[in-house]
Amino acid sequence: MKPIALFMAAAVCAIVPSASFSAEPAGPKAAKPEKAQEQQAGGAAGSAVDLLRFGKKTSDAAFGAFQRGLYITAYNLALPRAEKGDPAAQTLVAEILSRGLGVARKPAEAAEWYGKAAEAGIPEARFQFALVLIDGKYAGKDPERAFELMKSAADTGHRLAAFNLAQMLIDREPGPRGLERAIPYYEKAARAGLADAQYAMAQLYENGVGGLNDDAKALSYLTLAARQNFDTAQLDLATWLIEGRLGKPDYEAGFAWMKRAAESGNVAAQNRLAKLYVYGLGTEPDPILAAAWYIIARRVGLRDVEMDDFLQGLTPEQQKTAIERANRLR
């Protein structure tokens, strides 16, 4: 059985926004895009509602119902106020309709309400309506107006708007100048807690892009994103720790992060976790678990010549046990 190369080169993932309307401005290119995961307020009964996102400072009956998951009640309370020109109510109605919360999903109608609230200056509405104008499906395409709305929302501290604006700046002006203008918005979104932006900042600092070059800051941003279950950040953080990028290797911590990424479904992490089990790095050697995790990764298309060789070196009984374990790990 040939020696196993511990890790392949780390994959750099594209950074792509996600929102109620799915228009996706182009950003840094990479092999496999990952969608940003942002739980919108009111997504589950009992979750806190960020009132400022709707342009409100205090709650009321409609927003209280929305927070408790009583979406039809929230809609019925908010709609009359929206029709009278209340921009916060218009934004709430738009969100309920765009996501189909308790009612049929009506993206075209939601777009109209977002447009009205955007004119009143509600940051969330401006962000969402900018996406509508980029996509063009529920309103005429208007890239310039979309850019203005996105920037307005970003400048108020809306983190997804800041992230999207950074993407748009790079798309509008490829090269160093566009990137230089985008970095402050990536950083704004990262400091506001958006995992995708934190991972973007880690990449920028790691690769010395835009004048940034600081592995310690890159590691800090990777850690922040990893703690939010951003699996690609967990994969990279595990690799840094195992390789000792900033000092002595920390195999146990690296193994723990790799396992979290693998369990979340990151295929590269599943393959690397298998190798950690082969070598006993951060854990006890376990050929069955090593084979099981590699089998899981291979089932979705990843092939590793060294791990194939390792798998073939197991006895038929070990291979059978590994397959059974892989079936339970799924």
Coordinates of C-alpha atoms in Angstrom, one line a residue:
M1 CA 0.0 0.0 0.0
K2 CA 1.5 3.4 -1.0
P3 CA 1.9 6.2 1.4
I4 CA -1.1 8.5 1.6
A5 CA -0.7 12.2 0.9
L6 CA -2.2 13.9 4.0
F7 CA -4.0 16.7 2.4
M8 CA -4.8 18.0 -1.1
A9 CA -4.5 21.7 -1.8
A10 CA -7.3 23.6 -0.1
A11 CA -10.2 24.6 -2.3
V12 CA -11.1 28.2 -2.5
C13 CA -14.8 28.7 -2.6
A14 CA -16.7 31.5 -4.3
I15 CA -18.6 33.9 -2.2
V16 CA -22.2 34.2 -3.2
P17 CA -25.1 36.0 -1.5
S18 CA -28.4 34.6 -0.5
A19 CA -31.7 36.3 0.2
S20 CA -35.5 36.2 -0.3
F21 CA -34.9 37.1 -4.0
S22 CA -32.1 35.0 -5.4
A23 CA -30.3 37.4 -7.8
E24 CA -26.6 36.8 -7.3
P25 CA -24.1 39.5 -8.3
A26 CA -20.8 38.0 -9.6
G27 CA -17.9 37.9 -7.2
P28 CA -14.5 36.3 -6.8
K29 CA -14.4 33.3 -9.0
A30 CA -13.7 29.8 -7.7
A31 CA -14.3 26.1 -8.4
K32 CA -17.3 25.5 -6.3
P33 CA -19.7 28.3 -5.1
E34 CA -21.2 28.2 -1.7
K35 CA -24.4 30.0 -0.8
A36 CA -24.5 32.3 2.2
Q37 CA -26.7 31.0 4.9
E38 CA -28.6 33.8 6.7
Q39 CA -31.5 33.0 9.0
Q40 CA -34.0 35.8 8.4
A41 CA -35.7 37.1 11.5
G42 CA -39.0 35.5 12.2
G43 CA -38.0 32.3 10.4
A44 CA -39.1 30.2 13.4
A45 CA -41.8 30.7 16.0
G46 CA -40.3 32.4 19.0
S47 CA -37.2 33.8 17.3
A48 CA -36.3 37.4 17.9
V49 CA -37.3 39.9 15.2
D50 CA -34.7 42.6 14.3
L51 CA -37.1 45.5 14.2
L52 CA -34.6 47.9 12.8
R53 CA -34.4 45.7 9.7
F54 CA -38.0 46.7 9.1
G55 CA -37.4 50.4 10.0
K56 CA -39.0 50.1 13.4
K57 CA -37.8 50.8 17.0
T58 CA -40.6 49.2 18.9
S59 CA -42.8 46.2 18.4
D60 CA -46.5 46.1 17.8
A61 CA -49.2 43.5 17.3
A62 CA -48.3 42.6 13.8
F63 CA -44.6 42.2 14.5
G64 CA -45.4 40.4 17.8
A65 CA -47.5 37.9 15.8
F66 CA -44.7 37.5 13.3
Q67 CA -42.2 36.8 16.0
R68 CA -44.5 34.1 17.4
G69 CA -44.9 32.4 14.0
L70 CA -48.5 33.6 13.6
Y71 CA -47.8 34.7 10.1
I72 CA -51.4 34.9 8.8
T73 CA -52.3 37.1 11.8
A74 CA -49.3 39.2 11.2
Y75 CA -50.2 39.6 7.5
N76 CA -53.8 40.5 8.3
L77 CA -52.7 43.1 10.8
A78 CA -49.9 44.6 8.7
L79 CA -51.8 44.7 5.3
P80 CA -54.2 47.6 6.1
R81 CA -51.3 49.7 7.5
A82 CA -49.2 48.8 4.4
E83 CA -52.0 50.0 2.2
K84 CA -52.1 53.3 4.1
G85 CA -48.4 53.8 3.4
D86 CA -46.7 52.5 6.5
P87 CA -43.2 51.5 5.2
A88 CA -42.4 49.1 8.0
A89 CA -45.8 47.3 7.5
Q90 CA -45.1 47.2 3.7
T91 CA -41.7 45.6 4.4
L92 CA -43.3 43.0 6.7
V93 CA -46.0 42.2 4.1
A94 CA -43.4 41.9 1.5
E95 CA -41.3 39.4 3.5
I96 CA -44.3 37.3 4.3
L97 CA -45.3 37.1 0.7
S98 CA -41.8 36.6 -0.7
R99 CA -41.2 33.7 1.6
G100 CA -44.7 32.2 1.6
L101 CA -45.0 32.3 5.4
G102 CA -48.5 31.1 6.2
V103 CA -49.8 32.3 2.8
A104 CA -49.2 31.4 -0.8
R105 CA -45.8 32.7 -2.0
K106 CA -46.3 35.8 -4.2
P107 CA -42.9 37.1 -5.3
A108 CA -44.4 39.6 -7.8
E109 CA -46.6 41.2 -5.2
A110 CA -43.8 41.1 -2.7
A111 CA -41.6 43.0 -5.1
E112 CA -44.2 45.8 -5.4
W113 CA -44.3 46.2 -1.6
Y114 CA -40.5 46.1 -1.3
G115 CA -40.4 48.8 -4.0
K116 CA -42.8 51.1 -2.1
A117 CA -40.9 50.6 1.2
A118 CA -37.6 51.1 -0.6
E119 CA -38.7 54.5 -1.7
A120 CA -39.4 55.3 2.0
G121 CA -35.8 54.4 2.8
I122 CA -36.2 51.1 4.7
P123 CA -32.8 49.4 4.5
E124 CA -34.2 45.8 4.2
A125 CA -36.6 46.9 1.5
R126 CA -33.9 48.7 -0.4
F127 CA -31.7 45.6 -0.2
Q128 CA -34.5 43.3 -1.4
F129 CA -35.7 45.6 -4.1
A130 CA -32.2 46.0 -5.4
L131 CA -32.1 42.2 -5.9
V132 CA -35.4 42.4 -7.7
L133 CA -34.0 45.0 -10.1
I134 CA -30.8 42.9 -10.7
D135 CA -32.9 39.8 -11.5
G136 CA -35.5 41.6 -13.6
K137 CA -38.1 38.9 -13.3
Y138 CA -40.6 40.9 -11.2
A139 CA -39.6 44.4 -12.3
G140 CA -37.6 45.8 -15.2
K141 CA -33.9 45.3 -14.9
D142 CA -32.2 48.4 -13.6
P143 CA -28.6 47.8 -12.6
E144 CA -27.8 51.4 -11.8
R145 CA -30.8 51.9 -9.5
A146 CA -30.1 48.5 -8.0
F147 CA -26.5 49.6 -7.2
E148 CA -27.8 52.9 -5.6
L149 CA -30.3 51.0 -3.4
M150 CA -27.7 48.4 -2.4
K151 CA -25.2 51.0 -1.5
S152 CA -27.8 52.9 0.5
A153 CA -28.7 49.8 2.5
A154 CA -25.0 48.8 2.9
D155 CA -24.2 52.3 4.3
T156 CA -26.8 51.9 7.0
G157 CA -25.1 48.7 8.2
H158 CA -27.2 46.1 6.5
R159 CA -24.7 43.2 6.4
L160 CA -26.1 41.3 3.4
A161 CA -26.3 44.5 1.4
A162 CA -22.7 45.3 2.3
F163 CA -21.6 41.9 1.1
N164 CA -23.6 42.1 -2.1
L165 CA -22.3 45.6 -2.8
A166 CA -18.7 44.3 -2.4
Q167 CA -19.5 41.7 -5.0
M168 CA -21.1 44.3 -7.3
L169 CA -18.1 46.6 -7.0
I170 CA -15.8 43.8 -8.1
D171 CA -18.1 42.9 -11.0
R172 CA -18.4 46.5 -12.2
E173 CA -14.7 47.2 -12.0
P174 CA -12.6 44.1 -12.2
G175 CA -9.0 44.4 -11.0
P176 CA -7.3 46.1 -8.1
R177 CA -9.4 49.3 -8.1
G178 CA -12.7 47.4 -7.8
L179 CA -11.2 45.1 -5.1
E180 CA -9.9 48.1 -3.2
R181 CA -13.4 49.7 -3.1
A182 CA -15.0 46.3 -2.2
I183 CA -12.8 45.4 0.8
P184 CA -14.4 48.0 3.2
Y185 CA -17.8 46.5 2.5
Y186 CA -16.6 42.9 3.0
E187 CA -15.1 44.1 6.3
K188 CA -18.3 45.8 7.3
A189 CA -20.3 42.7 6.7
A190 CA -17.7 40.5 8.4
R191 CA -17.7 42.7 11.5
A192 CA -21.5 42.6 11.5
G193 CA -21.2 38.8 11.8
L194 CA -21.9 37.5 8.3
A195 CA -20.0 34.2 8.0
D196 CA -19.5 34.5 4.2
A197 CA -17.9 37.9 4.6
Q198 CA -15.7 36.6 7.5
Y199 CA -14.5 33.8 5.2
A200 CA -13.9 36.4 2.4
M201 CA -11.8 38.5 4.7
A202 CA -9.8 35.4 5.7
Q203 CA -9.0 34.7 2.1
L204 CA -8.0 38.3 1.4
Y205 CA -5.6 38.3 4.4
E206 CA -4.2 34.9 3.7
N207 CA -3.5 35.6 0.0
G208 CA -2.3 39.2 0.5
V209 CA -5.0 40.6 -1.7
G210 CA -5.7 44.4 -1.8
G211 CA -2.7 45.1 0.3
L212 CA -3.9 42.8 3.1
N213 CA -1.3 40.2 4.3
D214 CA -1.7 38.9 7.8
D215 CA -2.1 35.2 8.6
A216 CA -3.1 36.0 12.2
K217 CA -6.0 38.0 11.1
A218 CA -6.9 35.4 8.4
L219 CA -7.0 32.8 11.2
S220 CA -9.1 35.0 13.4
Y221 CA -11.7 35.5 10.6
L222 CA -11.6 31.8 9.7
T223 CA -12.4 31.0 13.4
L224 CA -15.3 33.4 13.4
A225 CA -16.8 31.9 10.3
A226 CA -16.1 28.3 11.5
R227 CA -18.0 29.0 14.7
Q228 CA -21.0 29.8 12.7
N229 CA -20.9 26.4 11.1
F230 CA -19.5 27.7 7.8
D231 CA -18.1 24.3 6.7
T232 CA -15.5 25.6 4.2
A233 CA -14.1 27.8 7.0
Q234 CA -14.1 24.8 9.3
L235 CA -12.2 22.8 6.7
D236 CA -9.6 25.6 6.2
L237 CA -9.2 26.2 9.9
A238 CA -8.7 22.5 10.6
T239 CA -6.0 22.4 7.9
W240 CA -4.2 25.5 9.4
L241 CA -4.2 23.9 12.8
I242 CA -3.0 20.5 11.6
E243 CA -0.3 22.0 9.5
G244 CA 0.8 24.4 12.2
R245 CA 0.5 27.5 10.0
L246 CA 1.1 29.9 12.9
G247 CA 3.3 27.7 15.1
K248 CA 3.1 24.3 16.6
P249 CA 0.5 22.0 15.1
D250 CA -2.7 21.4 17.1
Y251 CA -3.9 18.0 15.9
E252 CA -6.7 17.6 18.4
A253 CA -8.3 20.9 17.6
G254 CA -7.7 20.4 13.9
F255 CA -9.3 17.0 14.1
A256 CA -12.4 18.4 15.9
W257 CA -12.9 21.1 13.3
M258 CA -12.4 18.7 10.4
K259 CA -15.0 16.3 11.9
R260 CA -17.5 19.1 12.2
A261 CA -17.0 20.1 8.6
A262 CA -17.3 16.4 7.5
E263 CA -20.4 15.9 9.5
S264 CA -22.0 18.9 7.9
G265 CA -21.5 17.3 4.5
N266 CA -18.3 18.9 3.2
V267 CA -16.9 16.3 0.9
A268 CA -13.3 17.5 1.0
A269 CA -13.4 17.5 4.8
Q270 CA -14.8 13.9 4.7
N271 CA -11.8 12.8 2.7
R272 CA -9.3 14.6 4.9
L273 CA -11.0 13.3 8.1
A274 CA -10.5 9.8 6.6
K275 CA -6.7 10.5 6.4
L276 CA -6.6 11.8 9.9
Y277 CA -8.0 8.4 11.0
V278 CA -5.5 6.6 8.9
Y279 CA -2.5 8.4 10.6
G280 CA -4.1 8.8 14.0
L281 CA -3.6 12.6 14.0
G282 CA -5.7 14.2 16.7
T283 CA -7.4 10.9 17.3
E284 CA -6.7 7.2 17.6
P285 CA -5.9 5.4 14.3
D286 CA -9.1 3.7 13.1
P287 CA -8.9 2.1 9.6
I288 CA -12.7 1.3 9.7
L289 CA -13.7 4.9 10.3
A290 CA -11.0 6.1 7.8
A291 CA -12.5 3.8 5.1
A292 CA -16.1 4.8 6.1
W293 CA -15.5 8.5 5.7
Y294 CA -13.7 8.0 2.4
I295 CA -16.6 5.8 1.2
I296 CA -19.0 8.6 2.0
A297 CA -16.9 11.1 0.1
R298 CA -16.4 8.8 -2.9
R299 CA -20.2 8.2 -3.2
V300 CA -20.7 11.8 -4.2
G301 CA -17.8 11.8 -6.7
L302 CA -14.6 12.5 -4.9
R303 CA -11.8 10.2 -5.8
D304 CA -8.4 10.0 -4.1
V305 CA -5.9 7.6 -5.6
E306 CA -4.0 7.1 -2.3
M307 CA -7.2 6.5 -0.3
D308 CA -8.4 4.0 -3.0
D309 CA -5.2 2.2 -2.5
F310 CA -5.7 2.2 1.3
L311 CA -9.3 0.9 0.9
Q312 CA -8.1 -1.9 -1.4
G313 CA -5.5 -2.9 1.3
L314 CA -8.2 -3.7 3.8
T315 CA -9.5 -7.2 4.3
P316 CA -12.9 -8.1 2.8
E317 CA -14.3 -8.2 6.3
Q318 CA -12.9 -4.7 7.1
Q319 CA -14.3 -3.3 3.8
K320 CA -17.8 -4.8 4.7
T321 CA -17.7 -3.3 8.2
A322 CA -16.6 0.1 6.7
I323 CA -19.5 0.2 4.3
E324 CA -21.9 -0.6 7.1
R325 CA -20.4 2.2 9.2
A326 CA -20.6 4.6 6.3
N327 CA -24.3 3.8 5.9
R328 CA -24.8 4.7 9.5
L329 CA -22.8 7.9 9.3
R330 CA -24.9 9.4 6.4

